[in-house]
Amino acid sequence: MSERDLIEGLARLAGPVVPGEDPYGRLMRRHRRSRRAAVAGWSTGAVVAVVAALLGPIGIQAAAPPVLGGPSGSAPVEDHGEPLTPWLRRLIDSPVRGGLAADSAFVNELTGLLQQHDVGAVRGGQVKILFAGDVEETRLVLAVRTDGGRQQGIVATAPGERARSC
């Protein structure tokens, strides 16, 4: 092997050698990633806490079993409806929502039927339809009966248009 062959061989070996990356740059990238992950974790936790605080009371009320009567052998518990809050008043004063809201004949007829029957704890109050629409194969109507100071929610369901056409 000649001196020239040795120089060419060493040059071939040294050709693909690349200097290493700056360790400080790698350290800073890792620090930024960990800081972003921490911010994302805390942000997610804060969002979950806010959602739980806002929706928790709704879930607690929905999970409570309804009281249908008093203890056995006693008179039934008298329910006089829930008091009207400003939020409920705004909801009651809003227009009818849902896919059947535009069908005024349906909404008026249903309001009249519910007005004729004392459905719920608030007797003799005005009935207002809040939602009327088809949800999958079920026709769902949400209404409220109010006497000005108290309210009682009414839920009515029936087979929807899709179920009737099958």
Coordinates of N, CA and C in Angstrom, one line a residue:
M1 N 0.8 -1.2 0.0 CA 0.0 0.0 0.0 C 0.9 1.2 0.0
S2 N 0.5 2.1 -0.9 CA 1.4 3.3 -1.0 C 0.8 4.4 -0.1
E3 N 1.6 5.5 -0.1 CA 1.1 6.6 0.7 C -0.1 7.2 0.1
R4 N -0.2 7.2 -1.2 CA -1.4 7.8 -1.8 C -2.6 7.0 -1.5
D5 N -2.5 5.7 -1.6 CA -3.7 4.8 -1.2 C -4.1 5.0 0.2
L6 N -3.2 5.2 1.1 CA -3.5 5.5 2.5 C -4.3 6.8 2.6
I7 N -3.8 7.8 2.0 CA -4.5 9.2 2.0 C -5.9 9.1 1.5
E8 N -6.1 8.4 0.3 CA -7.4 8.2 -0.3 C -8.3 7.4 0.6
G9 N -7.8 6.4 1.3 CA -8.6 5.5 2.2 C -9.1 6.3 3.4
L10 N -8.2 7.1 4.0 CA -8.6 7.9 5.1 C -9.6 9.0 4.7
A11 N -9.4 9.6 3.5 CA -10.4 10.6 3.0 C -11.8 10.0 2.8
R12 N -11.8 8.7 2.3 CA -13.1 8.1 2.2 C -13.8 7.8 3.5
L13 N -13.0 7.4 4.5 CA -13.6 7.2 5.8 C -14.0 8.5 6.5
A14 N -13.3 9.6 6.3 CA -13.7 10.8 6.9 C -14.8 11.6 6.2
G15 N -15.1 11.2 5.0 CA -16.1 11.9 4.2 C -17.5 11.9 4.8
P16 N -18.1 10.8 5.3 CA -19.4 10.8 5.9 C -19.5 11.4 7.3
V17 N -18.3 11.6 7.9 CA -18.3 12.1 9.3 C -18.8 13.5 9.3
V18 N -19.9 13.8 10.2 CA -20.5 15.1 10.3 C -20.3 15.5 11.8
P19 N -20.0 16.7 12.0 CA -19.9 17.1 13.4 C -21.2 17.0 14.1
G20 N -21.2 16.7 15.4 CA -22.4 16.5 16.2 C -23.2 17.8 16.4
E21 N -24.5 17.6 16.8 CA -25.4 18.8 17.0 C -25.0 19.5 18.3
D22 N -25.3 20.7 18.3 CA -25.0 21.5 19.5 C -25.8 21.0 20.7
P23 N -25.2 20.6 21.8 CA -26.0 20.0 22.9 C -26.9 21.0 23.6
Y24 N -26.6 22.3 23.5 CA -27.4 23.3 24.1 C -28.7 23.5 23.4
G25 N -28.7 23.4 22.0 CA -29.9 23.5 21.2 C -30.8 22.3 21.6
R26 N -30.3 21.1 21.7 CA -31.1 20.0 22.1 C -31.7 20.2 23.4
L27 N -31.0 20.7 24.4 CA -31.5 20.9 25.7 C -32.6 22.0 25.7
M28 N -32.5 23.0 24.9 CA -33.5 24.0 24.9 C -34.8 23.5 24.2
R29 N -34.7 22.7 23.1 CA -35.8 22.1 22.5 C -36.6 21.2 23.5
R30 N -35.8 20.4 24.2 CA -36.5 19.5 25.2 C -37.2 20.3 26.3
H31 N -36.6 21.4 26.7 CA -37.2 22.3 27.7 C -38.5 22.9 27.2
R32 N -38.5 23.4 25.9 CA -39.7 24.0 25.3 C -40.8 22.9 25.2
R33 N -40.4 21.7 24.8 CA -41.4 20.6 24.7 C -42.1 20.3 26.1
S34 N -41.2 20.2 27.1 CA -41.8 19.9 28.4 C -42.6 21.1 28.9
R35 N -42.2 22.3 28.6 CA -43.0 23.5 29.1 C -44.4 23.5 28.4
R36 N -44.4 23.2 27.0 CA -45.7 23.2 26.3 C -46.5 22.0 26.8
A37 N -46.0 20.9 27.1 CA -46.8 19.8 27.7 C -47.4 20.1 29.0
A38 N -46.6 20.8 29.8 CA -47.1 21.2 31.2 C -48.2 22.2 31.0
V39 N -48.1 23.2 30.1 CA -49.1 24.2 29.9 C -50.4 23.5 29.3
A40 N -50.2 22.6 28.4 CA -51.4 21.9 27.8 C -52.1 21.1 28.9
G41 N -51.3 20.4 29.8 CA -51.9 19.7 30.9 C -52.7 20.5 31.8
W42 N -52.1 21.7 32.2 CA -52.8 22.6 33.2 C -54.0 23.2 32.5
S43 N -53.9 23.5 31.2 CA -55.0 24.1 30.5 C -56.2 23.1 30.4
T44 N -55.9 21.9 30.1 CA -56.9 20.8 30.0 C -57.5 20.6 31.4
G45 N -56.7 20.6 32.4 CA -57.3 20.5 33.8 C -58.2 21.6 34.1
A46 N -57.8 22.9 33.8 CA -58.7 24.0 34.1 C -60.0 23.9 33.3
V47 N -59.9 23.5 32.0 CA -61.2 23.4 31.2 C -62.1 22.4 31.8
V48 N -61.5 21.2 32.2 CA -62.3 20.2 32.8 C -62.9 20.6 34.1
A49 N -62.2 21.4 34.9 CA -62.8 21.9 36.2 C -63.9 22.9 35.9
V50 N -63.7 23.8 34.9 CA -64.8 24.7 34.6 C -66.1 24.0 34.1
V51 N -65.9 23.0 33.2 CA -67.0 22.3 32.7 C -67.7 21.5 33.8
A52 N -66.9 20.9 34.7 CA -67.5 20.1 35.8 C -68.3 21.1 36.7
A53 N -67.7 22.3 36.9 CA -68.4 23.2 37.8 C -69.7 23.7 37.2
L54 N -69.7 23.9 35.9 CA -70.9 24.4 35.2 C -72.0 23.3 35.0
L55 N -71.5 22.1 34.6 CA -72.5 21.0 34.3 C -72.7 20.0 35.5
G56 N -72.0 20.1 36.5 CA -72.1 19.3 37.7 C -73.5 19.3 38.3
P57 N -74.0 20.5 38.6 CA -75.4 20.6 39.2 C -76.5 20.0 38.3
I58 N -76.3 20.2 36.9 CA -77.3 19.6 36.0 C -77.2 18.0 36.1
G59 N -76.0 17.5 36.2 CA -75.9 16.0 36.3 C -76.4 15.5 37.6
I60 N -76.2 16.3 38.7 CA -76.7 15.9 40.0 C -78.2 15.9 40.0
Q61 N -78.8 16.9 39.4 CA -80.3 17.0 39.4 C -80.9 15.9 38.5
A62 N -80.2 15.6 37.4 CA -80.7 14.5 36.5 C -80.5 13.2 37.1
A63 N -79.5 13.0 38.0 CA -79.3 11.7 38.6 C -80.3 11.4 39.7
A64 N -80.8 12.4 40.3 CA -81.7 12.2 41.5 C -83.0 11.6 41.0
P65 N -83.4 10.5 41.7 CA -84.7 9.9 41.3 C -85.9 10.8 41.6
P66 N -86.9 10.8 40.8 CA -88.1 11.7 41.0 C -88.9 11.1 42.2
V67 N -89.4 12.1 43.0 CA -90.2 11.7 44.2 C -91.7 11.6 43.7
L68 N -92.2 10.4 43.7 CA -93.6 10.2 43.1 C -94.6 10.3 44.2
G69 N -94.3 10.1 45.4 CA -95.2 10.1 46.5 C -94.5 10.0 47.8
G70 N -95.2 10.2 48.9 CA -94.6 10.1 50.3 C -94.3 8.7 50.7
P71 N -93.9 8.5 51.9 CA -93.7 7.2 52.5 C -95.0 6.4 52.5
S72 N -94.8 5.1 52.4 CA -96.0 4.2 52.3 C -96.9 4.5 53.5
G73 N -98.2 4.6 53.3 CA -99.2 4.8 54.3 C -99.5 6.3 54.6
S74 N -98.7 7.2 53.9 CA -99.0 8.6 54.2 C -99.5 9.3 52.9
A75 N -99.9 10.5 53.0 CA -100.4 11.3 51.9 C -99.3 11.6 50.9
P76 N -99.6 11.7 49.6 CA -98.5 12.0 48.7 C -97.9 13.4 48.9
V77 N -96.6 13.6 48.5 CA -96.0 14.8 48.7 C -96.5 15.8 47.7
E78 N -96.8 17.0 48.1 CA -97.4 18.0 47.2 C -96.3 18.8 46.6
D79 N -96.2 18.8 45.3 CA -95.2 19.5 44.5 C -95.8 20.7 43.9
H80 N -95.2 21.9 44.2 CA -95.8 23.1 43.7 C -95.0 23.7 42.6
G81 N -94.1 22.9 41.9 CA -93.2 23.4 40.9 C -92.0 24.2 41.4
E82 N -91.2 24.5 40.5 CA -89.9 25.2 40.8 C -90.1 26.7 40.6
P83 N -89.4 27.5 41.4 CA -89.6 29.0 41.3 C -88.9 29.4 40.0
L84 N -89.5 30.5 39.4 CA -88.9 31.1 38.1 C -87.7 31.9 38.5
T85 N -86.6 31.6 37.8 CA -85.4 32.4 37.9 C -85.3 33.3 36.6
P86 N -84.5 34.3 36.6 CA -84.3 35.1 35.4 C -83.9 34.3 34.2
W87 N -83.1 33.3 34.4 CA -82.6 32.4 33.3 C -83.8 31.6 32.7
L88 N -84.7 31.1 33.6 CA -85.9 30.4 33.2 C -86.8 31.3 32.5
R89 N -87.0 32.5 33.0 CA -87.9 33.5 32.4 C -87.4 33.8 30.9
R90 N -86.1 34.0 30.7 CA -85.5 34.2 29.4 C -85.8 33.0 28.5
L91 N -85.6 31.8 29.0 CA -85.9 30.6 28.2 C -87.3 30.5 27.8
I92 N -88.2 30.8 28.7 CA -89.7 30.7 28.4 C -90.1 31.8 27.4
D93 N -89.5 33.0 27.5 CA -89.8 34.0 26.6 C -89.2 33.9 25.2
S94 N -88.3 32.9 25.0 CA -87.6 32.8 23.8 C -88.5 32.0 22.8
P95 N -88.3 32.1 21.5 CA -89.1 31.4 20.5 C -89.0 29.9 20.6
V96 N -89.9 29.2 20.0 CA -89.9 27.8 20.0 C -88.7 27.3 19.1
R97 N -88.0 26.3 19.6 CA -86.8 25.7 18.9 C -87.2 24.3 18.4
G98 N -86.4 23.9 17.4 CA -86.5 22.5 16.9 C -87.0 22.5 15.5
G99 N -87.0 21.3 14.9 CA -87.4 21.1 13.5 C -88.8 21.4 13.2
L100 N -89.7 21.3 14.2 CA -91.1 21.5 14.0 C -91.6 22.9 14.5
A101 N -90.6 23.8 14.8 CA -90.9 25.1 15.3 C -91.6 25.9 14.3
A102 N -91.3 25.7 13.0 CA -91.9 26.5 11.9 C -93.4 26.1 11.7
D103 N -93.8 24.9 12.1 CA -95.1 24.4 11.9 C -96.0 25.0 13.0
S104 N -96.5 26.2 12.8 CA -97.3 26.9 13.8 C -98.6 26.2 14.1
A105 N -99.2 25.5 13.1 CA -100.5 24.8 13.4 C -100.2 23.7 14.4
F106 N -99.1 22.9 14.2 CA -98.8 21.9 15.1 C -98.5 22.4 16.5
V107 N -97.7 23.5 16.6 CA -97.4 24.1 17.9 C -98.6 24.6 18.6
N108 N -99.5 25.3 17.9 CA -100.7 25.9 18.5 C -101.6 24.7 18.9
E109 N -101.8 23.7 18.1 CA -102.7 22.6 18.5 C -102.2 21.9 19.8
L110 N -100.8 21.6 19.8 CA -100.2 21.0 21.0 C -100.3 21.9 22.2
T111 N -100.1 23.2 22.1 CA -100.3 24.1 23.2 C -101.7 24.0 23.7
G112 N -102.7 24.0 22.8 CA -104.1 23.9 23.3 C -104.4 22.6 24.0
L113 N -103.9 21.5 23.5 CA -104.1 20.2 24.1 C -103.5 20.2 25.5
L114 N -102.2 20.7 25.6 CA -101.6 20.7 27.0 C -102.3 21.7 27.9
Q115 N -102.8 22.8 27.4 CA -103.5 23.8 28.2 C -104.8 23.2 28.8
Q116 N -105.5 22.3 28.0 CA -106.7 21.7 28.5 C -106.5 20.8 29.6
H117 N -105.4 20.1 29.6 CA -105.1 19.1 30.6 C -104.2 19.6 31.7
D118 N -104.5 19.4 32.9 CA -103.6 19.8 34.0 C -102.5 18.8 34.2
V119 N -101.5 19.0 33.3 CA -100.3 18.1 33.4 C -99.3 18.8 34.2
G120 N -98.8 18.1 35.2 CA -97.7 18.7 36.1 C -98.3 19.3 37.3
A121 N -97.4 19.9 38.1 CA -97.8 20.3 39.5 C -98.4 21.7 39.5
V122 N -98.0 22.6 38.5 CA -98.6 23.9 38.4 C -99.9 23.8 37.7
R123 N -101.0 24.0 38.4 CA -102.3 23.8 37.8 C -102.8 25.2 37.3
G124 N -103.4 25.1 36.1 CA -104.1 26.3 35.6 C -103.2 27.4 35.0
G125 N -101.9 27.1 34.9 CA -101.0 28.1 34.4 C -101.0 28.1 32.8
Q126 N -100.2 29.0 32.3 CA -100.0 29.1 30.8 C -99.0 28.0 30.4
V127 N -99.2 27.4 29.2 CA -98.3 26.4 28.6 C -97.6 27.1 27.5
K128 N -96.3 26.9 27.5 CA -95.4 27.4 26.4 C -94.5 26.2 25.9
I129 N -94.6 26.0 24.6 CA -93.7 25.0 24.0 C -92.3 25.6 23.8
L130 N -91.3 24.8 24.3 CA -89.9 25.3 24.2 C -89.2 24.6 23.0
F131 N -89.5 23.3 22.8 CA -88.8 22.6 21.7 C -89.8 21.6 21.1
A132 N -89.8 21.5 19.8 CA -90.6 20.5 19.1 C -89.8 20.1 17.9
G133 N -89.5 18.8 17.9 CA -88.7 18.2 16.8 C -88.6 16.7 16.8
D134 N -88.1 16.2 15.7 CA -87.9 14.7 15.6 C -86.4 14.5 16.0
V135 N -86.2 13.6 16.9 CA -84.8 13.2 17.4 C -84.7 11.7 17.0
E136 N -84.0 11.4 16.0 CA -83.9 10.1 15.4 C -85.3 9.6 15.0
E137 N -85.8 8.6 15.7 CA -87.1 8.1 15.4 C -88.2 8.4 16.4
T138 N -87.9 9.5 17.2 CA -88.8 9.9 18.2 C -89.2 11.3 18.1
R139 N -90.5 11.7 18.2 CA -90.9 13.1 18.2 C -90.8 13.5 19.6
L140 N -90.1 14.6 19.9 CA -89.9 15.1 21.2 C -90.4 16.5 21.3
V141 N -91.2 16.7 22.4 CA -91.7 18.1 22.7 C -91.4 18.4 24.1
L142 N -90.8 19.5 24.3 CA -90.5 20.0 25.7 C -91.3 21.3 25.9
A143 N -92.1 21.3 26.9 CA -92.9 22.4 27.2 C -92.8 22.8 28.7
V144 N -93.4 24.0 29.0 CA -93.4 24.4 30.4 C -94.8 25.0 30.7
R145 N -95.2 24.7 31.9 CA -96.5 25.3 32.4 C -96.0 26.3 33.5
T146 N -96.4 27.5 33.4 CA -96.1 28.5 34.4 C -97.3 29.3 34.8
D147 N -97.3 29.7 36.1 CA -98.3 30.6 36.6 C -97.8 32.0 37.0
G148 N -96.6 32.3 36.5 CA -96.1 33.6 36.7 C -95.0 33.6 37.8
G149 N -95.1 32.7 38.8 CA -94.1 32.7 39.9 C -93.4 31.3 39.9
R150 N -94.1 30.3 39.4 CA -93.5 28.9 39.5 C -93.7 28.3 38.1
Q151 N -92.9 27.2 37.9 CA -92.9 26.6 36.6 C -92.8 25.1 36.8
Q152 N -93.3 24.3 35.8 CA -93.2 22.9 35.8 C -92.9 22.4 34.4
G153 N -91.8 21.7 34.2 CA -91.5 21.2 32.9 C -92.4 20.0 32.5
I154 N -92.6 19.9 31.2 CA -93.4 18.8 30.6 C -92.6 18.3 29.4
V155 N -92.5 16.9 29.4 CA -91.8 16.2 28.3 C -92.9 15.3 27.6
A156 N -93.0 15.4 26.3 CA -93.9 14.5 25.6 C -93.2 13.8 24.5
T157 N -93.3 12.5 24.3 CA -92.7 11.8 23.2 C -93.7 11.0 22.5
A158 N -93.4 10.7 21.2 CA -94.2 9.9 20.3 C -93.3 9.4 19.2
P159 N -93.8 8.3 18.5 CA -93.0 7.9 17.3 C -92.9 9.0 16.3
G160 N -91.7 9.2 15.8 CA -91.4 10.3 14.8 C -91.9 9.9 13.4
E161 N -91.6 10.9 12.5 CA -92.0 10.6 11.1 C -91.3 9.4 10.5
R162 N -90.0 9.3 10.8 CA -89.3 8.1 10.2 C -89.8 6.8 10.7
A163 N -90.2 6.8 12.0 CA -90.8 5.5 12.6 C -92.1 5.2 11.9
R164 N -92.9 6.3 11.6 CA -94.2 6.1 11.0 C -94.2 5.6 9.6
S165 N -93.1 6.1 8.9 CA -93.0 5.8 7.5 C -92.5 4.3 7.2
C166 N -91.9 3.7 8.2 CA -91.4 2.3 8.1 C -92.5 1.3 8.1

